[in-house]
Amino acid sequence: MVIMRELHILAPNGMLGYGFPVKWFKRALSMNPHAIAVDSGSTDSGPHKLAMGVMTCSKEAYTKDISLLLDAVSEKKIPLFISSAGGAGTNAQVDIFLDIIEKISRQRNYHFKIAAIYSEIDKNLIKEKLKNGQIAPCGPVPPLSDEEIDLATTVVAQMGVEPFLKVLKENDVDIIVSGRTYDPVAIAAMPIKEGFDPGLAWHMGKIMECGALCAEPAGKVMLGVIHEDHFILEPGSLEERCTISSVAAHTLYEKSHPYFLPGPGGVLDLSDARFEQLDDRRVKVSGSKFVASDKYAVKLEGAKKVGFRSIFIGGVRDPILIGHIDEVLTRVAKDVKDYFKDIPLDQYQMIYHVYGKNGVMAELEPVKNATPLELCIILEVAAPTQELATAICSRARTELLHCPYEGRIGTAGNIAFPFTPLEISLGEVCAFNVYHLMEIDDPVNLFPIRYLEV
Amino acid sequence: MNIKSVKLRDIAKVIRSKNAGPFELTFDVIFKTKEDYEKVKASGVLNKRLIASLYNLDPQNILTFVFYDAANAVKITIPRMRPQGSIGEVDMHGAQQYVPLFDIDIPIDL
């Protein structure tokens, strides 16, 4: 086998479906990358994506991005890796991506060999692992139970690089589309398969899975070149530069810890990572280490539906009322609970968001006694049905509008409502309830692979 | 030698907050210069107790408090008050929780 001395990986952006500048993508493409890799997943847009099976971007947005990528695959004869299809990476979302690829290929007369890798996990397996003590919370997460497993709409696991390696070793495919995947995998897969240092491959993947977010100014297209003992980052756009501080700062982004980054099968240790300015736009990174763990664990993600929400939005300008707002809101909540006393208290929740006071930070707000000019009050009600949520919300609104308070002079109404309908239905509300590490024996076969041609 | 005090916001290039997964909130402070970073690190002013008092937390609940030399940065991670994006959420991305860090007094000898 010929050892490749360097490998070029092109990331068109940090999130498939968010678009990318064609001019800079073409420029990066002209630098002859060996593969195009792009992640499409995130939990950042909230639990309803996974609980309701909603995709992060529209089908149209994915089609636009994928069309450009397929043109490149066809022209350059290089593979394309797309991970965490649709955002949540459910099996259905993988199939939607395959469908998009198939439609574009038919239109443009492209022929591709594709591997699809799925990542939904059988709930019976999770229950068995839970019973065997092979599941632990990933951070400050409530413990898992059989009941919570059943409540989750679907549970996916973040696959590691192993299913990608199996595909790359056994088959000559043009495209891999995977379900939920550890974000750096799409970037790191080919370098690891070709025998490059996994520490460097994972670190390059960690940075490039966000496209050119690590550049100044932050951008989309990023080219990574991995060598035996370092890698080099270069933004696709000539208007962007990677600097030591921009790359080092990005290493911190959205991570719990700056230099220990746990992933499937081990920890990326960046405590000895070195960042060097190679020239005006390129940064060289070395010293990143991957430490394999004794037991292989994957992260499970699941979310459940927890009810329906309604809100009202109102404003307060009266300084006398603003001075008494806490007691007024408490009294209104009590009156509403008395009114609905036939409904058990654990069936619904009423939560005030008081902007001008602590609407943004709630209990984390250190400033306790600010004197605002105005308040914006949002009452959030969550209940088992939309009708009940709206009924509770409505009752609280009328109570608040007219309730008396000490020193009241403005007696015609307490609240300025900007919108009709006065109560706004927000639909279903969801919650992440599975975010746990599960020990597994076989990091390949947990994730079924399907081959197809279009 | 005069002991002068500056606000953290005056010597930081970046002060930000963001979710680190649906159950954690993480803060990054990145200093403008290596010198300021080293001084702050050596001074011990920035510590778990101070962060805990600013955010009404028990210091034991601070999951990460680490100085990161390669980026002239401090990283602090705390548990989210509630799982991201569910009932009672106030900041989906955790993007606006950093402001109390702005006015931390940093004594710097000049």
mmCIF file of N, CA and C in Angstrom, chain A residues 364-405:
data_model
loop_
_atom_site.group_PDB
_atom_site.id
_atom_site.type_symbol
_atom_site.label_atom_id
_atom_site.label_comp_id
_atom_site.label_asym_id
_atom_site.label_seq_id
_atom_site.Cartn_x
_atom_site.Cartn_y
_atom_site.Cartn_z
ATOM 1 N N LEU A 364 -30.474 32.710 37.360
ATOM 2 C CA LEU A 364 -29.045 33.040 37.293
ATOM 3 C C LEU A 364 -28.800 34.555 37.363
ATOM 4 N N GLU A 365 -29.868 35.340 37.343
ATOM 5 C CA GLU A 365 -29.715 36.807 37.312
ATOM 6 C C GLU A 365 -29.199 37.330 38.660
ATOM 7 N N PRO A 366 -28.030 37.981 38.660
ATOM 8 C CA PRO A 366 -27.522 38.494 39.932
ATOM 9 C C PRO A 366 -28.117 39.851 40.344
ATOM 10 N N VAL A 367 -28.642 40.623 39.395
ATOM 11 C CA VAL A 367 -29.177 41.945 39.730
ATOM 12 C C VAL A 367 -30.624 41.774 40.177
ATOM 13 N N LYS A 368 -30.897 42.078 41.452
ATOM 14 C CA LYS A 368 -32.208 41.754 42.015
ATOM 15 C C LYS A 368 -33.148 42.952 42.094
ATOM 16 N N ASN A 369 -32.622 44.172 42.071
ATOM 17 C CA ASN A 369 -33.479 45.307 42.403
ATOM 18 C C ASN A 369 -33.429 46.426 41.361
ATOM 19 N N ALA A 370 -33.380 46.053 40.093
ATOM 20 C CA ALA A 370 -33.366 47.078 39.049
ATOM 21 C C ALA A 370 -34.735 47.763 38.995
ATOM 22 N N THR A 371 -34.759 49.027 38.600
ATOM 23 C CA THR A 371 -36.026 49.739 38.439
ATOM 24 C C THR A 371 -36.257 49.997 36.962
ATOM 25 N N PRO A 372 -37.020 49.129 36.307
ATOM 26 C CA PRO A 372 -37.217 49.276 34.868
ATOM 27 C C PRO A 372 -38.306 50.302 34.535
ATOM 28 N N LEU A 373 -38.226 50.856 33.332
ATOM 29 C CA LEU A 373 -39.272 51.750 32.834
ATOM 30 C C LEU A 373 -40.521 50.950 32.469
ATOM 31 N N GLU A 374 -40.271 49.790 31.841
ATOM 32 C CA GLU A 374 -41.371 48.932 31.396
ATOM 33 C C GLU A 374 -41.047 47.487 31.745
ATOM 34 N N LEU A 375 -42.085 46.668 31.819
ATOM 35 C CA LEU A 375 -41.892 45.221 31.907
ATOM 36 C C LEU A 375 -42.625 44.563 30.751
ATOM 37 N N CYS A 376 -42.046 43.503 30.230
ATOM 38 C CA CYS A 376 -42.803 42.634 29.326
ATOM 39 C C CYS A 376 -43.049 41.338 30.080
ATOM 40 N N ILE A 377 -44.299 40.971 30.182
ATOM 41 C CA ILE A 377 -44.646 39.751 30.913
ATOM 42 C C ILE A 377 -45.169 38.709 29.932
ATOM 43 N N ILE A 378 -44.516 37.580 29.926
ATOM 44 C CA ILE A 378 -45.020 36.442 29.141
ATOM 45 C C ILE A 378 -45.392 35.358 30.136
ATOM 46 N N LEU A 379 -46.610 34.886 30.050
ATOM 47 C CA LEU A 379 -46.969 33.721 30.860
ATOM 48 C C LEU A 379 -46.935 32.491 29.963
ATOM 49 N N GLU A 380 -46.125 31.539 30.382
ATOM 50 C CA GLU A 380 -46.025 30.261 29.674
ATOM 51 C C GLU A 380 -46.829 29.235 30.460
ATOM 52 N N VAL A 381 -47.799 28.617 29.797
ATOM 53 C CA VAL A 381 -48.572 27.562 30.445
ATOM 54 C C VAL A 381 -48.355 26.267 29.670
ATOM 55 N N ALA A 382 -48.003 25.211 30.378
ATOM 56 C CA ALA A 382 -47.866 23.891 29.762
ATOM 57 C C ALA A 382 -48.890 22.959 30.389
ATOM 58 N N ALA A 383 -49.610 22.235 29.548
ATOM 59 C CA ALA A 383 -50.676 21.357 30.036
ATOM 60 C C ALA A 383 -50.825 20.167 29.085
ATOM 61 N N PRO A 384 -51.571 19.143 29.499
ATOM 62 C CA PRO A 384 -51.671 17.942 28.644
ATOM 63 C C PRO A 384 -52.355 18.176 27.303
ATOM 64 N N THR A 385 -53.237 19.186 27.210
ATOM 65 C CA THR A 385 -53.867 19.467 25.917
ATOM 66 C C THR A 385 -53.708 20.957 25.600
ATOM 67 N N GLN A 386 -53.811 21.260 24.310
ATOM 68 C CA GLN A 386 -53.729 22.655 23.884
ATOM 69 C C GLN A 386 -54.885 23.465 24.469
ATOM 70 N N GLU A 387 -56.070 22.856 24.492
ATOM 71 C CA GLU A 387 -57.261 23.546 24.980
ATOM 72 C C GLU A 387 -57.093 23.947 26.441
ATOM 73 N N LEU A 388 -56.578 23.013 27.240
ATOM 74 C CA LEU A 388 -56.409 23.305 28.660
ATOM 75 C C LEU A 388 -55.322 24.374 28.865
ATOM 76 N N ALA A 389 -54.244 24.263 28.115
ATOM 77 C CA ALA A 389 -53.170 25.262 28.233
ATOM 78 C C ALA A 389 -53.722 26.652 27.930
ATOM 79 N N THR A 390 -54.536 26.746 26.873
ATOM 80 C CA THR A 390 -55.101 28.044 26.486
ATOM 81 C C THR A 390 -56.110 28.525 27.528
ATOM 82 N N ALA A 391 -56.905 27.602 28.079
ATOM 83 C CA ALA A 391 -57.905 27.982 29.082
ATOM 84 C C ALA A 391 -57.225 28.555 30.334
ATOM 85 N N ILE A 392 -56.159 27.911 30.776
ATOM 86 C CA ILE A 392 -55.433 28.375 31.971
ATOM 87 C C ILE A 392 -54.790 29.731 31.678
ATOM 88 N N CYS A 393 -54.213 29.831 30.501
ATOM 89 C CA CYS A 393 -53.538 31.056 30.092
ATOM 90 C C CYS A 393 -54.543 32.217 30.049
ATOM 91 N N SER A 394 -55.720 31.940 29.522
ATOM 92 C CA SER A 394 -56.757 32.949 29.380
ATOM 93 C C SER A 394 -57.254 33.428 30.741
ATOM 94 N N ARG A 395 -57.462 32.458 31.613
ATOM 95 C CA ARG A 395 -57.925 32.789 32.962
ATOM 96 C C ARG A 395 -56.896 33.703 33.664
ATOM 97 N N ALA A 396 -55.616 33.356 33.539
ATOM 98 C CA ALA A 396 -54.560 34.150 34.176
ATOM 99 C C ALA A 396 -54.500 35.551 33.562
ATOM 100 N N ARG A 397 -54.703 35.638 32.270
ATOM 101 C CA ARG A 397 -54.636 36.935 31.587
ATOM 102 C C ARG A 397 -55.729 37.875 32.087
ATOM 103 N N THR A 398 -56.964 37.384 32.155
ATOM 104 C CA THR A 398 -58.058 38.267 32.592
ATOM 105 C C THR A 398 -57.880 38.649 34.065
ATOM 106 N N GLU A 399 -57.394 37.698 34.861
ATOM 107 C CA GLU A 399 -57.136 37.961 36.278
ATOM 108 C C GLU A 399 -56.091 39.080 36.428
ATOM 109 N N LEU A 400 -55.032 38.943 35.656
ATOM 110 C CA LEU A 400 -53.932 39.914 35.738
ATOM 111 C C LEU A 400 -54.373 41.293 35.228
ATOM 112 N N LEU A 401 -55.219 41.283 34.207
ATOM 113 C CA LEU A 401 -55.658 42.546 33.601
ATOM 114 C C LEU A 401 -56.402 43.412 34.610
ATOM 115 N N HIS A 402 -57.161 42.775 35.487
ATOM 116 C CA HIS A 402 -58.058 43.555 36.347
ATOM 117 C C HIS A 402 -57.753 43.488 37.836
ATOM 118 N N CYS A 403 -56.756 42.710 38.241
ATOM 119 C CA CYS A 403 -56.615 42.505 39.679
ATOM 120 C C CYS A 403 -56.136 43.783 40.380
ATOM 121 N N PRO A 404 -56.693 44.075 41.569
ATOM 122 C CA PRO A 404 -56.274 45.256 42.326
ATOM 123 C C PRO A 404 -54.916 45.039 43.000
ATOM 124 N N TYR A 405 -54.234 46.118 43.313
ATOM 125 C CA TYR A 405 -52.979 46.030 44.076
ATOM 126 C C TYR A 405 -52.854 47.319 44.877
#
